mmCIF file of C-alpha atoms in Angstrom:
data_model
loop_
_atom_site.group_PDB
_atom_site.id
_atom_site.type_symbol
_atom_site.label_atom_id
_atom_site.label_comp_id
_atom_site.label_asym_id
_atom_site.label_seq_id
_atom_site.Cartn_x
_atom_site.Cartn_y
_atom_site.Cartn_z
ATOM 1 C CA ARG A 101 -12.185 8.213 -0.604
ATOM 2 C CA SER A 102 -13.147 5.770 -3.414
ATOM 3 C CA GLY A 103 -11.755 8.685 -5.783
ATOM 4 C CA ARG A 104 -15.478 8.843 -6.815
ATOM 5 C CA LEU A 105 -18.401 11.141 -5.821
ATOM 6 C CA VAL A 106 -21.446 8.990 -5.551
ATOM 7 C CA ALA A 107 -24.995 10.189 -5.305
ATOM 8 C CA ALA A 108 -28.554 9.321 -4.646
ATOM 9 C CA THR A 109 -31.268 9.658 -6.501
ATOM 10 C CA ASP A 110 -35.052 9.338 -6.497
ATOM 11 C CA SER A 111 -34.554 7.083 -9.381
ATOM 12 C CA GLY A 112 -30.932 5.129 -7.840
ATOM 13 C CA ALA A 113 -27.835 6.130 -7.820
ATOM 14 C CA VAL A 114 -24.959 8.181 -10.173
ATOM 15 C CA ILE A 115 -21.690 8.279 -9.467
ATOM 16 C CA ILE A 116 -20.046 11.490 -10.382
ATOM 17 C CA THR A 117 -16.737 11.530 -12.198
ATOM 18 C CA GLY A 118 -13.907 13.337 -13.950
ATOM 19 C CA SER A 119 -16.247 13.189 -17.649
ATOM 20 C CA GLY A 120 -19.367 13.393 -16.018
ATOM 21 C CA VAL A 121 -22.383 11.085 -14.902
ATOM 22 C CA ALA A 122 -23.184 8.243 -15.618
ATOM 23 C CA SER A 123 -25.629 5.185 -12.702
ATOM 24 C CA LEU A 124 -23.862 2.684 -10.816
ATOM 25 C CA PRO A 125 -23.549 -0.349 -11.849
ATOM 26 C CA ASP A 126 -27.267 -2.637 -10.675
ATOM 27 C CA PRO A 127 -27.292 -5.613 -12.080
ATOM 28 C CA GLU A 128 -29.249 -6.956 -9.893
ATOM 29 C CA GLY A 129 -31.626 -4.530 -10.721
ATOM 30 C CA TRP A 130 -31.553 -3.578 -6.747
ATOM 31 C CA LEU A 131 -31.122 0.491 -7.082
ATOM 32 C CA GLY A 132 -33.828 0.878 -10.236
ATOM 33 C CA ALA A 133 -36.033 2.947 -7.509
ATOM 34 C CA GLU A 134 -35.301 5.472 -5.255
ATOM 35 C CA VAL A 135 -31.934 4.985 -3.261
ATOM 36 C CA TRP A 136 -33.312 6.565 0.908
ATOM 37 C CA VAL A 137 -30.020 6.673 1.706
ATOM 38 C CA MET A 138 -25.705 5.876 1.436
ATOM 39 C CA HIS A 139 -22.423 5.420 3.358
ATOM 40 C CA GLU A 140 -19.485 4.818 1.966
ATOM 41 C CA ASP A 141 -16.984 2.196 4.277
ATOM 42 C CA GLY A 142 -13.416 2.973 3.890
ATOM 43 C CA ASP A 143 -12.572 -0.290 2.278
ATOM 44 C CA GLY A 144 -14.224 1.168 -0.523
ATOM 45 C CA THR A 145 -17.883 -0.418 -0.351
ATOM 46 C CA TRP A 146 -21.668 0.896 -1.022
ATOM 47 C CA TRP A 147 -24.339 0.923 0.954
ATOM 48 C CA PHE A 148 -27.635 2.281 0.210
ATOM 49 C CA GLY A 149 -30.865 2.061 1.939
ATOM 50 C CA THR A 150 -33.822 1.234 -0.325
ATOM 51 C CA PRO A 151 -37.602 0.457 -0.984
ATOM 52 C CA ARG A 152 -35.871 -3.392 -1.392
ATOM 53 C CA GLY A 153 -34.118 -3.739 1.299
ATOM 54 C CA LEU A 154 -29.807 -2.767 2.423
ATOM 55 C CA VAL A 155 -27.910 -3.476 -0.866
ATOM 56 C CA TRP A 156 -24.106 -3.228 -1.142
ATOM 57 C CA GLN A 157 -21.613 -2.912 -4.064
ATOM 58 C CA ARG A 158 -17.750 -3.442 -3.369
ATOM 59 C CA SER A 159 -15.522 -3.665 -6.463
ATOM 60 C CA GLY A 160 -15.849 -7.410 -7.463
ATOM 61 C CA GLY A 161 -19.696 -7.768 -5.841
ATOM 62 C CA THR A 162 -22.654 -7.048 -5.080
ATOM 63 C CA GLY A 163 -25.746 -8.158 -2.850
ATOM 64 C CA ARG A 164 -28.394 -7.194 -0.898
ATOM 65 C CA TYR A 165 -30.328 -8.169 3.011
ATOM 66 C CA THR A 166 -33.750 -8.172 3.358
ATOM 67 C CA VAL A 167 -36.600 -8.884 5.994
ATOM 68 C CA ALA A 168 -35.825 -12.782 4.541
ATOM 69 C CA ASP A 169 -32.054 -11.969 6.179
ATOM 70 C CA GLY A 170 -33.869 -10.150 9.219
ATOM 71 C CA LEU A 171 -34.120 -6.375 8.634
ATOM 72 C CA PRO A 172 -37.803 -5.534 10.966
ATOM 73 C CA HIS A 173 -38.815 -4.392 7.248
ATOM 74 C CA ASP A 174 -36.936 -4.184 3.675
ATOM 75 C CA GLU A 175 -37.145 0.409 3.407
ATOM 76 C CA VAL A 176 -33.979 1.772 5.119
ATOM 77 C CA THR A 177 -34.749 4.935 5.825
ATOM 78 C CA ALA A 178 -31.136 5.437 7.647
ATOM 79 C CA LEU A 179 -27.264 4.440 8.798
ATOM 80 C CA LEU A 180 -24.538 4.287 11.104
ATOM 81 C CA ARG A 181 -21.201 3.268 11.176
ATOM 82 C CA SER A 182 -20.418 2.550 14.759
ATOM 83 C CA ARG A 183 -16.341 3.621 16.388
ATOM 84 C CA GLY A 184 -17.001 -0.250 17.579
ATOM 85 C CA GLY A 185 -17.639 -1.309 13.367
ATOM 86 C CA ASP A 186 -21.161 -2.020 13.435
ATOM 87 C CA LEU A 187 -23.657 -1.209 10.512
ATOM 88 C CA TRP A 188 -26.726 0.478 12.389
ATOM 89 C CA ILE A 189 -29.818 0.341 10.366
ATOM 90 C CA GLY A 190 -32.463 1.825 10.692
ATOM 91 C CA THR A 191 -35.554 1.026 8.820
ATOM 92 C CA ARG A 192 -39.765 1.494 8.111
ATOM 93 C CA ARG A 193 -40.224 -0.902 11.391
ATOM 94 C CA GLY A 194 -38.151 -0.944 13.848
ATOM 95 C CA LEU A 195 -33.591 -0.240 13.659
ATOM 96 C CA ALA A 196 -31.359 -3.317 13.038
ATOM 97 C CA ARG A 197 -27.448 -4.068 14.070
ATOM 98 C CA LEU A 198 -25.381 -5.643 11.087
ATOM 99 C CA ARG A 199 -21.931 -7.396 13.254
ATOM 100 C CA ASP A 200 -19.738 -10.252 11.107
ATOM 101 C CA GLY A 201 -23.306 -10.692 8.414
ATOM 102 C CA ARG A 202 -25.291 -11.000 10.948
ATOM 103 C CA LEU A 203 -27.753 -8.516 11.778
ATOM 104 C CA THR A 204 -29.977 -8.484 15.399
ATOM 105 C CA SER A 205 -32.711 -6.642 15.156
ATOM 106 C CA HIS A 206 -35.340 -3.941 17.700
ATOM 107 C CA THR A 207 -38.641 -3.581 16.777
ATOM 108 C CA GLU A 208 -41.562 -3.119 18.396
ATOM 109 C CA ALA A 209 -41.974 -6.186 19.960
ATOM 110 C CA ASP A 210 -39.046 -3.906 21.977
ATOM 111 C CA GLY A 211 -39.779 -1.420 23.720
ATOM 112 C CA PHE A 212 -39.353 -0.098 20.096
ATOM 113 C CA VAL A 213 -42.858 1.973 19.612
ATOM 114 C CA GLY A 214 -43.078 4.589 16.748
ATOM 115 C CA ASN A 215 -40.348 2.424 15.066
ATOM 116 C CA GLN A 216 -40.540 4.131 11.406
ATOM 117 C CA VAL A 217 -37.150 5.386 11.878
ATOM 118 C CA ARG A 218 -35.576 8.540 10.235
ATOM 119 C CA ALA A 219 -31.751 9.441 11.408
ATOM 120 C CA LEU A 220 -28.842 7.959 13.850
ATOM 121 C CA ALA A 221 -26.762 9.410 15.654
ATOM 122 C CA GLU A 222 -23.080 7.727 17.915
ATOM 123 C CA HIS A 223 -23.171 10.232 21.341
ATOM 124 C CA GLY A 224 -22.294 9.354 25.141
ATOM 125 C CA GLY A 225 -20.525 5.196 23.482
ATOM 126 C CA ALA A 226 -24.797 5.342 23.127
ATOM 127 C CA ILE A 227 -26.891 4.779 19.176
ATOM 128 C CA TRP A 228 -29.011 6.943 19.444
ATOM 129 C CA ALA A 229 -32.296 6.143 17.098
ATOM 130 C CA GLY A 230 -34.713 9.026 16.216
ATOM 131 C CA THR A 231 -37.896 8.192 14.177
ATOM 132 C CA TYR A 232 -41.509 9.666 12.400
ATOM 133 C CA ASP A 233 -43.510 9.387 16.151
ATOM 134 C CA GLY A 234 -42.072 7.620 18.198
ATOM 135 C CA GLY A 235 -40.212 10.086 19.830
ATOM 136 C CA LEU A 236 -36.065 9.359 20.722
ATOM 137 C CA TYR A 237 -34.423 6.065 21.497
ATOM 138 C CA ARG A 238 -30.435 5.335 22.966
ATOM 139 C CA VAL A 239 -29.711 2.030 22.742
ATOM 140 C CA ALA A 240 -26.353 0.808 25.043
ATOM 141 C CA GLY A 241 -25.417 -2.545 24.723
ATOM 142 C CA ASP A 242 -28.696 -4.061 25.695
ATOM 143 C CA ARG A 243 -31.013 -1.674 26.990
ATOM 144 C CA ILE A 244 -33.653 0.870 25.440
ATOM 145 C CA THR A 245 -34.156 4.669 27.009
ATOM 146 C CA ARG A 246 -37.427 6.553 24.885
ATOM 147 C CA PHE A 247 -37.544 10.056 24.770
ATOM 148 C CA THR A 248 -40.315 11.416 24.633
ATOM 149 C CA THR A 249 -42.847 14.638 25.101
ATOM 150 C CA ALA A 250 -43.478 12.975 28.321
ATOM 151 C CA GLN A 251 -39.751 13.818 29.680
ATOM 152 C CA GLY A 252 -39.540 17.317 27.971
ATOM 153 C CA LEU A 253 -39.164 16.002 24.161
ATOM 154 C CA HIS A 254 -40.817 19.071 22.056
ATOM 155 C CA ASP A 255 -42.037 17.257 19.951
ATOM 156 C CA ASN A 256 -42.381 13.068 18.930
ATOM 157 C CA GLY A 257 -41.341 13.024 15.599
ATOM 158 C CA VAL A 258 -37.325 13.620 15.404
ATOM 159 C CA PHE A 259 -35.591 14.190 11.785
ATOM 160 C CA GLN A 260 -32.068 14.697 12.395
#
């Protein structure tokens, strides 16, 4: 959307243009580690899931959300912009939703067992979260439903 291609690597993010490849500007050093996942919004804002939190960049600014801001864990492993406009954030220790600059978290305390999120999708008016070994979760409103091998999954590890 922004006219440039951005790629995630094991040591940060890069911009690919007609003139070559360059490191993405990183004035704070937040992208200096792995970038696990990224998403571009329609307004040109880029979101990056890193071991150091959720980093955003757009023309004129950069910022970061961490555990101190309400993320369940600083390692961000999955991102999804829902049709309703919320940014859903999968982490090593649960799921968060960013709405109007505020984070709401779903963790083991909320019934999110085996809460390392690997994948996010939206379907049927719900957010679906696949976890490392805790099964598949359906988040609809305030209700969280868990699906595991007991409900017919072949395995409790859900990748996509």
